Coordinates of C-alpha atoms in Angstrom, one line a residue:
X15 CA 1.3 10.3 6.0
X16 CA 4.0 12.9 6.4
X17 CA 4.1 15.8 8.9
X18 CA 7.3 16.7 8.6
X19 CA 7.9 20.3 7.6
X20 CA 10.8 21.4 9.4
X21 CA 11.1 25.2 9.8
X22 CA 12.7 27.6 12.6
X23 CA 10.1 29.9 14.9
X24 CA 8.0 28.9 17.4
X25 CA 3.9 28.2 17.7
X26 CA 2.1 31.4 17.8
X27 CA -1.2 30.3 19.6
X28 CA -1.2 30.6 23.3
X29 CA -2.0 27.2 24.8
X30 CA -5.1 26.9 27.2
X31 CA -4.3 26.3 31.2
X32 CA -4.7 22.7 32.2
X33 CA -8.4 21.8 34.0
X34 CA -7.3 22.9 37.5
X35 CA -4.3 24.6 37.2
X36 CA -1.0 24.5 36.0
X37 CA 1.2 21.8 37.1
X38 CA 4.7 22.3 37.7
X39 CA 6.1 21.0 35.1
X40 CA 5.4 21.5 30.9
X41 CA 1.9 20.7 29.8
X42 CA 1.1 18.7 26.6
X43 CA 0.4 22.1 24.9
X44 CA 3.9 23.0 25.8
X45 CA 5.4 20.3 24.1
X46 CA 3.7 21.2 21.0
X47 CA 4.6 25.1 21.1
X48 CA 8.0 24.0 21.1
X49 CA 7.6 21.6 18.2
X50 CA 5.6 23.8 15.6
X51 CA 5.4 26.7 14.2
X52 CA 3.5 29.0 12.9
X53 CA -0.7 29.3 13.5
X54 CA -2.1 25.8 14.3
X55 CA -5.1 24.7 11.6
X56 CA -6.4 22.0 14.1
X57 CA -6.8 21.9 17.9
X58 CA -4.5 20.2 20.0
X59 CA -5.3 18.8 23.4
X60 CA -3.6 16.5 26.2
X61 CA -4.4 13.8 28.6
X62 CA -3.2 16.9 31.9
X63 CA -6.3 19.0 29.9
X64 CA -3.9 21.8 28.5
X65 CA -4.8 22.6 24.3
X66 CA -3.6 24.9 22.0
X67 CA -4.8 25.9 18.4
X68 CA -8.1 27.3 17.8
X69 CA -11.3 26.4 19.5
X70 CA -13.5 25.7 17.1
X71 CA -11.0 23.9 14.2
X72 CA -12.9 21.4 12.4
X73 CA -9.9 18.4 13.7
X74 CA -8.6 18.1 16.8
X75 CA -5.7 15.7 17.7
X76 CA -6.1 14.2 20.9
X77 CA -3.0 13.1 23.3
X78 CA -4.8 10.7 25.2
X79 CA -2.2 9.5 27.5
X80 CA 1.5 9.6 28.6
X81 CA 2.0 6.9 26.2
X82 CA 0.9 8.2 23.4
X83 CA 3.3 11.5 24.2
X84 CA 6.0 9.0 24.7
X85 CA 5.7 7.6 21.4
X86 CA 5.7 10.7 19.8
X87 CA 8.6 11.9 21.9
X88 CA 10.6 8.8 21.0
X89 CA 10.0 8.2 17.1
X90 CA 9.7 11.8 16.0
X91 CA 7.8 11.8 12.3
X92 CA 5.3 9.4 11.2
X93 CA 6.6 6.3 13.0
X94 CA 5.4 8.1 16.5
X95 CA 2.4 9.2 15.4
X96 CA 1.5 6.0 14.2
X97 CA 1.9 4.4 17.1
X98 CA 0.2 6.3 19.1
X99 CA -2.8 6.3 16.6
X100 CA -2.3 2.9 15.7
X101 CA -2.6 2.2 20.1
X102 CA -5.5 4.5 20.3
X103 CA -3.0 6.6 22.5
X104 CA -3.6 9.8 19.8
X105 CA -7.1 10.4 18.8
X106 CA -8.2 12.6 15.5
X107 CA -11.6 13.8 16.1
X108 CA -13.5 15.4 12.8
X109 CA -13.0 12.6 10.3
X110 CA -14.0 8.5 10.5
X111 CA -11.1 6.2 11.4
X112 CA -11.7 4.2 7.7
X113 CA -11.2 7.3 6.2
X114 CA -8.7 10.4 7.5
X115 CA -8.3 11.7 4.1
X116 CA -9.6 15.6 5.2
X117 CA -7.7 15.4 8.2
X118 CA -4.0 14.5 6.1
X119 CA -4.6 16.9 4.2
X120 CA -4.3 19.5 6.8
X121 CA -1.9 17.9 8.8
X122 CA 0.2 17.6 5.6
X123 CA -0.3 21.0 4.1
X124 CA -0.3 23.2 7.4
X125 CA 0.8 21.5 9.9
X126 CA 4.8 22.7 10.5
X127 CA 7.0 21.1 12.7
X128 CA 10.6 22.1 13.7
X129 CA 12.8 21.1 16.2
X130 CA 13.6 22.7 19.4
X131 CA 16.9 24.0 20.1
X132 CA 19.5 22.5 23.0
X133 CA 17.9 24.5 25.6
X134 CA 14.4 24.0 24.6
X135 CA 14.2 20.2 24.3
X136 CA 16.5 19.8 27.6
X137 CA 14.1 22.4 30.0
X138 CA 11.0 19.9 28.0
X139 CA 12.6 16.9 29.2
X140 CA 13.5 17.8 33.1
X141 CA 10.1 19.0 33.5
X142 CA 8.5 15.6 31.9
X143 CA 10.8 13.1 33.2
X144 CA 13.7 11.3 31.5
X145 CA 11.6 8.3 31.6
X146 CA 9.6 9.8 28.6
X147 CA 12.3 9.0 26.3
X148 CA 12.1 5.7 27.0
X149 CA 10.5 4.2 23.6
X150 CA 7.1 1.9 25.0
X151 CA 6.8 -1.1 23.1
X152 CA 5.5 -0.5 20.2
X153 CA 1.7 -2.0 19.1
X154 CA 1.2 -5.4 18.0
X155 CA 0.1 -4.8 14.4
X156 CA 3.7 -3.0 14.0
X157 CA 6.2 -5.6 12.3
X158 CA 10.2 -6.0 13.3
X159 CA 12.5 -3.4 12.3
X160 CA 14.4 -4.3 9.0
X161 CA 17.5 -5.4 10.8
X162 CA 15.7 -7.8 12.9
X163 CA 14.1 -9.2 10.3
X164 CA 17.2 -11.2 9.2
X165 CA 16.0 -14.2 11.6
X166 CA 13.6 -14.7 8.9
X167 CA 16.4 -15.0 6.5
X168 CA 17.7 -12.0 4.5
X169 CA 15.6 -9.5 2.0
X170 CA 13.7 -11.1 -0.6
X171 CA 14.8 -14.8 0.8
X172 CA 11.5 -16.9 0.2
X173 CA 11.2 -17.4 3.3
X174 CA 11.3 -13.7 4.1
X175 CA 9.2 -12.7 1.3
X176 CA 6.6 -15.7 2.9
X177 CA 6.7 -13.6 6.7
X178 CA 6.0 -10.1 4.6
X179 CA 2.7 -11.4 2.4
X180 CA 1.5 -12.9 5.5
X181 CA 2.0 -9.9 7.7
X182 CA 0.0 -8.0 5.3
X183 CA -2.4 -10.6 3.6
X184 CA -3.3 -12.9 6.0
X185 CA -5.0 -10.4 7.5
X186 CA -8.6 -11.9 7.4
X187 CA -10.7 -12.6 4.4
X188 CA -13.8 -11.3 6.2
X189 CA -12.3 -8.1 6.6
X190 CA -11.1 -8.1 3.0
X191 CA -14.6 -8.6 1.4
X192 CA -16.0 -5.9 3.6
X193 CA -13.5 -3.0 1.8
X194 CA -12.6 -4.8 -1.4
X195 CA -16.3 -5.4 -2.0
X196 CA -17.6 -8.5 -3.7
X197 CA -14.4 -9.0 -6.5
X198 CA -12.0 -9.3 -3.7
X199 CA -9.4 -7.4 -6.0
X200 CA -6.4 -5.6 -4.5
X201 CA -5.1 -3.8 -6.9
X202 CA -6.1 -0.5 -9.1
X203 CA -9.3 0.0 -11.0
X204 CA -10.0 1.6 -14.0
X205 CA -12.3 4.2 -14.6
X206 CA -14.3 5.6 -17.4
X207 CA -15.3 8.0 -15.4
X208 CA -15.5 9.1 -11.6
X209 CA -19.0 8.2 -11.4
X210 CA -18.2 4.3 -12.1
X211 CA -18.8 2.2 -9.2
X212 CA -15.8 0.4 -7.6
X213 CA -16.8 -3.0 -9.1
X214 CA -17.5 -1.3 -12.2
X215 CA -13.7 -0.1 -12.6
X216 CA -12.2 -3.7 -11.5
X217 CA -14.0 -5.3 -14.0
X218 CA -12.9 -2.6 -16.4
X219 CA -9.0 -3.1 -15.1
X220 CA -9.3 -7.1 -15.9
X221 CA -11.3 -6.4 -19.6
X222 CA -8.0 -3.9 -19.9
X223 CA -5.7 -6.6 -19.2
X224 CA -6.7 -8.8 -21.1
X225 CA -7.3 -6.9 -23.6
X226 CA -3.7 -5.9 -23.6
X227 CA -2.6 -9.6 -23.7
X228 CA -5.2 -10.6 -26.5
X229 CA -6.8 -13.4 -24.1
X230 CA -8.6 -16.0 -26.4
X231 CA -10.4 -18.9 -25.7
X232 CA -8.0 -22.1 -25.1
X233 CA -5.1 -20.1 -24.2
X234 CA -3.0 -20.6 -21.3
X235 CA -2.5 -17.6 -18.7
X236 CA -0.2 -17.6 -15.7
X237 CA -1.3 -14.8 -13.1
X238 CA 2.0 -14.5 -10.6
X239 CA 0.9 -13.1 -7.3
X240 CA -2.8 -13.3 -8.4
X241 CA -4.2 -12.4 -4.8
X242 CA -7.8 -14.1 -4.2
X243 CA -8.0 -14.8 -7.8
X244 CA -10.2 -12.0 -9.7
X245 CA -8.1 -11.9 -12.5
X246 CA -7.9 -16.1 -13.1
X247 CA -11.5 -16.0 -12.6
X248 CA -12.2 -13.1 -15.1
X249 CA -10.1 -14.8 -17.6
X250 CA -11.5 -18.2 -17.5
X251 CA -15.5 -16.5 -17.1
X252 CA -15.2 -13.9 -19.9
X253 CA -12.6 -15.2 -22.1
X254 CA -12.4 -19.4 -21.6
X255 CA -8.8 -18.7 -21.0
X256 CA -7.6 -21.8 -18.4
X257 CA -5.6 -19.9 -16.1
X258 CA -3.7 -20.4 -13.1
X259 CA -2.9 -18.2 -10.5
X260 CA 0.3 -18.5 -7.8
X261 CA 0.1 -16.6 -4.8
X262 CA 2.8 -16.7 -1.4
X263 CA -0.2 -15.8 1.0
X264 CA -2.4 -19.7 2.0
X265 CA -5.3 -17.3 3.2
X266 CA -5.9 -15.9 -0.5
X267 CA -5.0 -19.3 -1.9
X268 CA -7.7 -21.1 -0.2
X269 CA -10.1 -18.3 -0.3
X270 CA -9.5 -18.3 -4.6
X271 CA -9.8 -21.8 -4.9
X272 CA -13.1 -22.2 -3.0
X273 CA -14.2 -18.9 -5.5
X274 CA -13.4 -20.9 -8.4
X275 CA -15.7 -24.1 -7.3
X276 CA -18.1 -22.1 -5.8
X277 CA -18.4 -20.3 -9.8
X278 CA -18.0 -23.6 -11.6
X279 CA -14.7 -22.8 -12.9
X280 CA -12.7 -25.2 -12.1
X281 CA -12.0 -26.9 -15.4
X282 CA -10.6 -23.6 -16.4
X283 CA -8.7 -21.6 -13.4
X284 CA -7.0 -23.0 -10.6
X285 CA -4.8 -21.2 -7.6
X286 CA -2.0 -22.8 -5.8
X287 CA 0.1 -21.1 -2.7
X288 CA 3.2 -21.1 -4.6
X289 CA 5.8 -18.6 -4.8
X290 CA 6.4 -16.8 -8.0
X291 CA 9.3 -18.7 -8.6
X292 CA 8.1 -22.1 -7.9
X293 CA 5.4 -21.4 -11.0
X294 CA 5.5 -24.4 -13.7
X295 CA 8.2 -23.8 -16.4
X296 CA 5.8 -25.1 -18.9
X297 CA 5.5 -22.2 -21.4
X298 CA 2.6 -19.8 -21.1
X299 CA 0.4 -17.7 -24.2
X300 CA 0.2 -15.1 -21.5
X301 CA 1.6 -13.5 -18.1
X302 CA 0.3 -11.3 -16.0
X303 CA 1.9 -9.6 -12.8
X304 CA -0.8 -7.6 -11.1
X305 CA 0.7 -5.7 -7.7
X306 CA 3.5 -8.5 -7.3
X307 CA 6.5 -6.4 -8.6
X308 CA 5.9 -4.3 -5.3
X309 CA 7.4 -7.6 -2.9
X310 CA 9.8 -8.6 -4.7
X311 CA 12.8 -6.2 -4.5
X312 CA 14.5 -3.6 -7.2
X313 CA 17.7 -6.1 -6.9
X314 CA 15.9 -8.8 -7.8
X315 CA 14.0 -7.5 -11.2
X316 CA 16.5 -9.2 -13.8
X317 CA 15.6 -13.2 -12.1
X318 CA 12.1 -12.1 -11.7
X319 CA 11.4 -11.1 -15.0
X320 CA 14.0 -13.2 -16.8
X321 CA 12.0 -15.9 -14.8
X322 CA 8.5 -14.6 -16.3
X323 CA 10.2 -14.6 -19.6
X324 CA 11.3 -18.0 -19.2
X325 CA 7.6 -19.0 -19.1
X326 CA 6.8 -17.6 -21.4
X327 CA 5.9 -18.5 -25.5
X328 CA 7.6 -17.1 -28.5
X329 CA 4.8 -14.4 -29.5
X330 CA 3.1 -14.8 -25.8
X331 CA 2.4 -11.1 -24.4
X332 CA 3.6 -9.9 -20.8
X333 CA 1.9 -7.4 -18.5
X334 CA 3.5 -6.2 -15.8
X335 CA 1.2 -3.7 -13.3
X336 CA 2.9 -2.3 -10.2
X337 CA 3.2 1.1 -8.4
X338 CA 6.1 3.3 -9.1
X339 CA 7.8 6.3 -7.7
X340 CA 7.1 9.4 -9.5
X341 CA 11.0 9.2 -10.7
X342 CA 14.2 7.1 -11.3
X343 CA 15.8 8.8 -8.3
X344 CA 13.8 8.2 -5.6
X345 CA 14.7 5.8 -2.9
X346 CA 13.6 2.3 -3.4
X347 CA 12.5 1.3 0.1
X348 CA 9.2 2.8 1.4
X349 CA 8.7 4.9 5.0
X350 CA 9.1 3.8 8.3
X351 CA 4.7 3.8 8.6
X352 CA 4.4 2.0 5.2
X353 CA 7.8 -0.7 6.1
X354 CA 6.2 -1.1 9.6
X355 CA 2.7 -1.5 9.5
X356 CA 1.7 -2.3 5.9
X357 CA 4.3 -3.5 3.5
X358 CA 7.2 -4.6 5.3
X359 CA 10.4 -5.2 2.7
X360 CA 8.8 -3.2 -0.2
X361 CA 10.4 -1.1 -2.7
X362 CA 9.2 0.7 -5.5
X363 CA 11.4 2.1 -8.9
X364 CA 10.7 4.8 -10.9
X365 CA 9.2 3.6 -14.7
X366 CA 12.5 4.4 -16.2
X367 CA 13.7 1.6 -14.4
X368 CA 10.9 -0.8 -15.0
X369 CA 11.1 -0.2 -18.2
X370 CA 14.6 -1.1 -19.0
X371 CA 14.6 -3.8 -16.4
X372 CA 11.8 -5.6 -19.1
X373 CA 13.6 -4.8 -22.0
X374 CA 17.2 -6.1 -20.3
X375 CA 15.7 -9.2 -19.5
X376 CA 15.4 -10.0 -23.0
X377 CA 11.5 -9.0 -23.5
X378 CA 10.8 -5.9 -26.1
X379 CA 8.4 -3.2 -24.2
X380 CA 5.6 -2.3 -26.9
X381 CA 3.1 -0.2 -24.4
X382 CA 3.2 1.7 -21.1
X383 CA 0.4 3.2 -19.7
X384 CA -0.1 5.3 -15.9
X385 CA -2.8 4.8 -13.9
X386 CA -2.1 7.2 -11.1
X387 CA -5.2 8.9 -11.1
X388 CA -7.2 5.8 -11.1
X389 CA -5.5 4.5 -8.1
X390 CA -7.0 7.4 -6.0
X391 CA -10.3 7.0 -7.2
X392 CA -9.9 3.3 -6.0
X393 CA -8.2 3.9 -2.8
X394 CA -11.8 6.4 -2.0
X395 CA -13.7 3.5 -3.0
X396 CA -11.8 1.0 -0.7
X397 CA -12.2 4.1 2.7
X398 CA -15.7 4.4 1.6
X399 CA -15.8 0.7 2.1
X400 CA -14.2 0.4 5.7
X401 CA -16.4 3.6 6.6
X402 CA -19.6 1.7 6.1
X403 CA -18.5 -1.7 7.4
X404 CA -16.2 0.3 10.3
X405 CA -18.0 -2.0 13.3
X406 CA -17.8 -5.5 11.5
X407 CA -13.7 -4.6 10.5
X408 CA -13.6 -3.5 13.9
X409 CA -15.0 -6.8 15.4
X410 CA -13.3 -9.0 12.8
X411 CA -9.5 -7.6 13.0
X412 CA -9.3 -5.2 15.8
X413 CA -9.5 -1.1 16.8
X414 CA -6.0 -1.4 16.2
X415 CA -5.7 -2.9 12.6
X416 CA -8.8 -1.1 11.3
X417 CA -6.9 2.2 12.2
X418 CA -3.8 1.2 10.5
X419 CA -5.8 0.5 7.3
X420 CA -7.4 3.7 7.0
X421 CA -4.6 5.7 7.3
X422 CA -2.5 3.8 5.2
X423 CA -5.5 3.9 1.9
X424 CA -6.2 7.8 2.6
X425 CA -2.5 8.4 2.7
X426 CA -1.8 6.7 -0.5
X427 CA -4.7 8.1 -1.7
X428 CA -3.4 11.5 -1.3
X429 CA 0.0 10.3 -2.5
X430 CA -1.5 9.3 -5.6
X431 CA -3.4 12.2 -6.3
X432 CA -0.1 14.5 -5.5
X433 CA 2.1 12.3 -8.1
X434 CA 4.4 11.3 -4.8
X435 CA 3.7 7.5 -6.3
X436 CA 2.6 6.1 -9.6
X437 CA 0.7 3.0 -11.5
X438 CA 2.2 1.7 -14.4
X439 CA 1.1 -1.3 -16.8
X440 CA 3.8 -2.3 -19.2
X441 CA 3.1 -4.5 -21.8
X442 CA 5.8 -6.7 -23.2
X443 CA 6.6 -9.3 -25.5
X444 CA 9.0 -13.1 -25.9
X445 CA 10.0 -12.6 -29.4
X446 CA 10.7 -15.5 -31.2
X447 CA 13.3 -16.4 -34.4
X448 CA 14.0 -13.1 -36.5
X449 CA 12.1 -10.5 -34.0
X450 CA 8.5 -11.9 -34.8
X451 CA 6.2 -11.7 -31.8
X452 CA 2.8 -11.3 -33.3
X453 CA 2.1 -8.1 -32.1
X454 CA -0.2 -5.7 -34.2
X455 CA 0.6 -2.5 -35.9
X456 CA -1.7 -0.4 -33.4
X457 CA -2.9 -1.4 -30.4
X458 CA -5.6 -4.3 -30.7
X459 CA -7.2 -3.3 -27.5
X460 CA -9.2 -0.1 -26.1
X461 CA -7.0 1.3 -23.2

């Protein structure tokens, strides 16, 4: 979610009188006249009773507490405001917690802030106390800043990279089947069309992979960062592939494993807590990378896919599936919200960039394919999800968590719809002697 939409002018709708009377100092509502500008789409109202922006607006952001104006005072930008939301110090009335969606879209499309001059921000602060720029300690679900992070050994150090999965997957695999629903698959869906149901479109994204790598019965398929095991499962159900999956996060491990006995599957698939680059070096038919590339850092593409290549057979097909930014330029590390609360250490690269990174590493690109659009149709699916099993999530992980995970899935919903962010699948192959690798003339799969 981003607010920020820096302009010059002040807020033109008058603010309404605290329940009362006026204090002597500035009111909540002052604050925010002196941080927008321009008419108000939502309604705006503070913990001293003051509110400004129109009555009856379908949202209203509530500043429930000094706290919560604190945090916002002290981490201008999405970092404040997820605090305070994150804390329940900031309400949003109008939309469900598991799904914000409407109410980003106004906040992100008319919503304008700007910052006060000298004068203003100095009158702002003597009325409100200097104590208000003291930053509160932040919520519990929030993880260290990057530069304190280095007690857990430096970016993309395995034990580093360990800290991060957890943080984010070890969450609790309760609350995962509630808004994954019943393939516990993290990762984007395919649709034929809109009307699909969610489970639908994951069984449609694993058909599509292994499609793509021409999965056959008695081949061997190594799954790097496989989550709770959907697509080692799929593999070894549909195609009597034997499979094994590697995953950094224990919770997803164990959960995958007692998946696979619980389906019968376990002469076929198997999942072990191992990082990516602990995976056997026996030589795979197949490899597929399915939301991993996301962890493991732009620096570090030429040893991870050098190391996928490495497993790989002569003729044996890669595919690599990741989000990307829309272009080669963008920055590489994510937000302060995203960094903070979601995916701490992650970094995206535009395609461009992907791509070559594959073909440097020695592996010749043959297919790339975006799935943007079908990421936002997931993301609804996964909101819709949390909506409908809002009190369990709530019981299971927390106000607190359950906020942070729907505003992080209707942002990047909205992200994906708007082409701020990108899915690619790449498919690739290890050539063997004289350039032969196997691969047809066309395509042999239906994308």
């Amino acid at each position: 979610m981003s607010l920020i939409d820096r302009e010059k002018g002040a807020a033109g709708v008058p603010p309404t009188p605290p329940a009362g009377g006026r204090r002597g100092g500035p009111t909540v509502a002052d604050v925010v006249r002196a941080v927008t500008t321009g008419d108000l789409p939502i309604r705006i109202t503070g913990y001293d009773g003051s509110a400004v922006g129109p009555a009856d607006a379908g949202i209203t952001l509530a500043i429930h507490t000094e706290r919560g104006l604190s945090y916002l005072l002290t981490a201008p930008g999405d970092l404040g405001m997820a605090r305070a939301y994150v804390s329940g110090d900031l309400g949003l009335e109008g939309v469900h917690p598991g799904d914000p969606y409407e109410a980003l879209i106004v906040l992100k499309d008319q919503l304008h802030l700007r910052l006060p001059s000298v004068g203003e921000a100095l009158s702002l602060v003597r009325g409100l106390g200097w104590e208000r720029l003291l930053p509160p300690p932040p919520p519990p679900q929030e993880s260290a800043p990057r530069w304190k992070r280095v007690v857990n050994g430096l970016r993309h150090s395995r034990t580093r990279d360990s800290s991060a999965i957890s943080h984010h997957y070890d969450v609790s695999n309760a609350f995962y089947e509630k808004v994954l629903g019943p393939s516990m698959t993290y990762t984007c869906a395919v649709f034929r069309s809109p009307e699909d149901t969610l489970e639908e479109a994951q069984r449609a994204k694993y058909d599509l992979v292994a499609g793509k790598l021409a999965l056959k019965p008695g081949m061997r398929l190594l799954d790097v960062g496989c989550g709770w095991g959907g697509m080692v499962r799929h593999a070894a159900r549909e195609y009597g592939v034997k499979a094994l999956g590697v995953t950094l996060s224990k919770a997803q491990a164990e959960w995958a494993q007692a998946a696979i006995e619980r389906e019968g599957l376990g002469e076929l698939a198997e999942v072990r807590h191992l990082d990516y680059r602990d995976a056997p070096r026996e030589q795979f038919d197949a490899i597929s990378s399915i939301g991993l590339t996301e962890h493991i850092g732009v620096r570090n593409y030429p040893a991870y896919f050098g190391a996928l290549r490495s497993r790989l057979k002569p003729g044996g097909r890669l595919m690599n599936h990741c989000i990307t930014r829309a272009n080669n330029r963008a920055p590489h590390r994510s937000g302060a919200f995203i960094d903070r609360y979601v995916f701490p250490d992650g970094e995206l690269a535009g395609p461009g960039r992907l791509i070559s990174e594959i073909h440097d590493a020695g592996l010749e690109v043959h297919h790339e394919e975006n799935l943007r659009q079908h990421y936002a149709l997931t993301l609804a699916g996964w909101c819709r999800n949390l909506v409908e099993h809002w009190d369990f999530c709530v019981n299971e992980v927390g106000p607190g968590t359950a906020r942070v995970w729907g505003l992080y899935m209707a942002g990047s919903r909205l992200a994906f719809e708007r082409n701020e962010i990108q899915l690619h699948q790449v498919v690739a192959t290890q050539n063997g002697p004289r350039g032969v690798n196997g691969y047809p003339l066309r395509p042999d799969w239906t994308p």
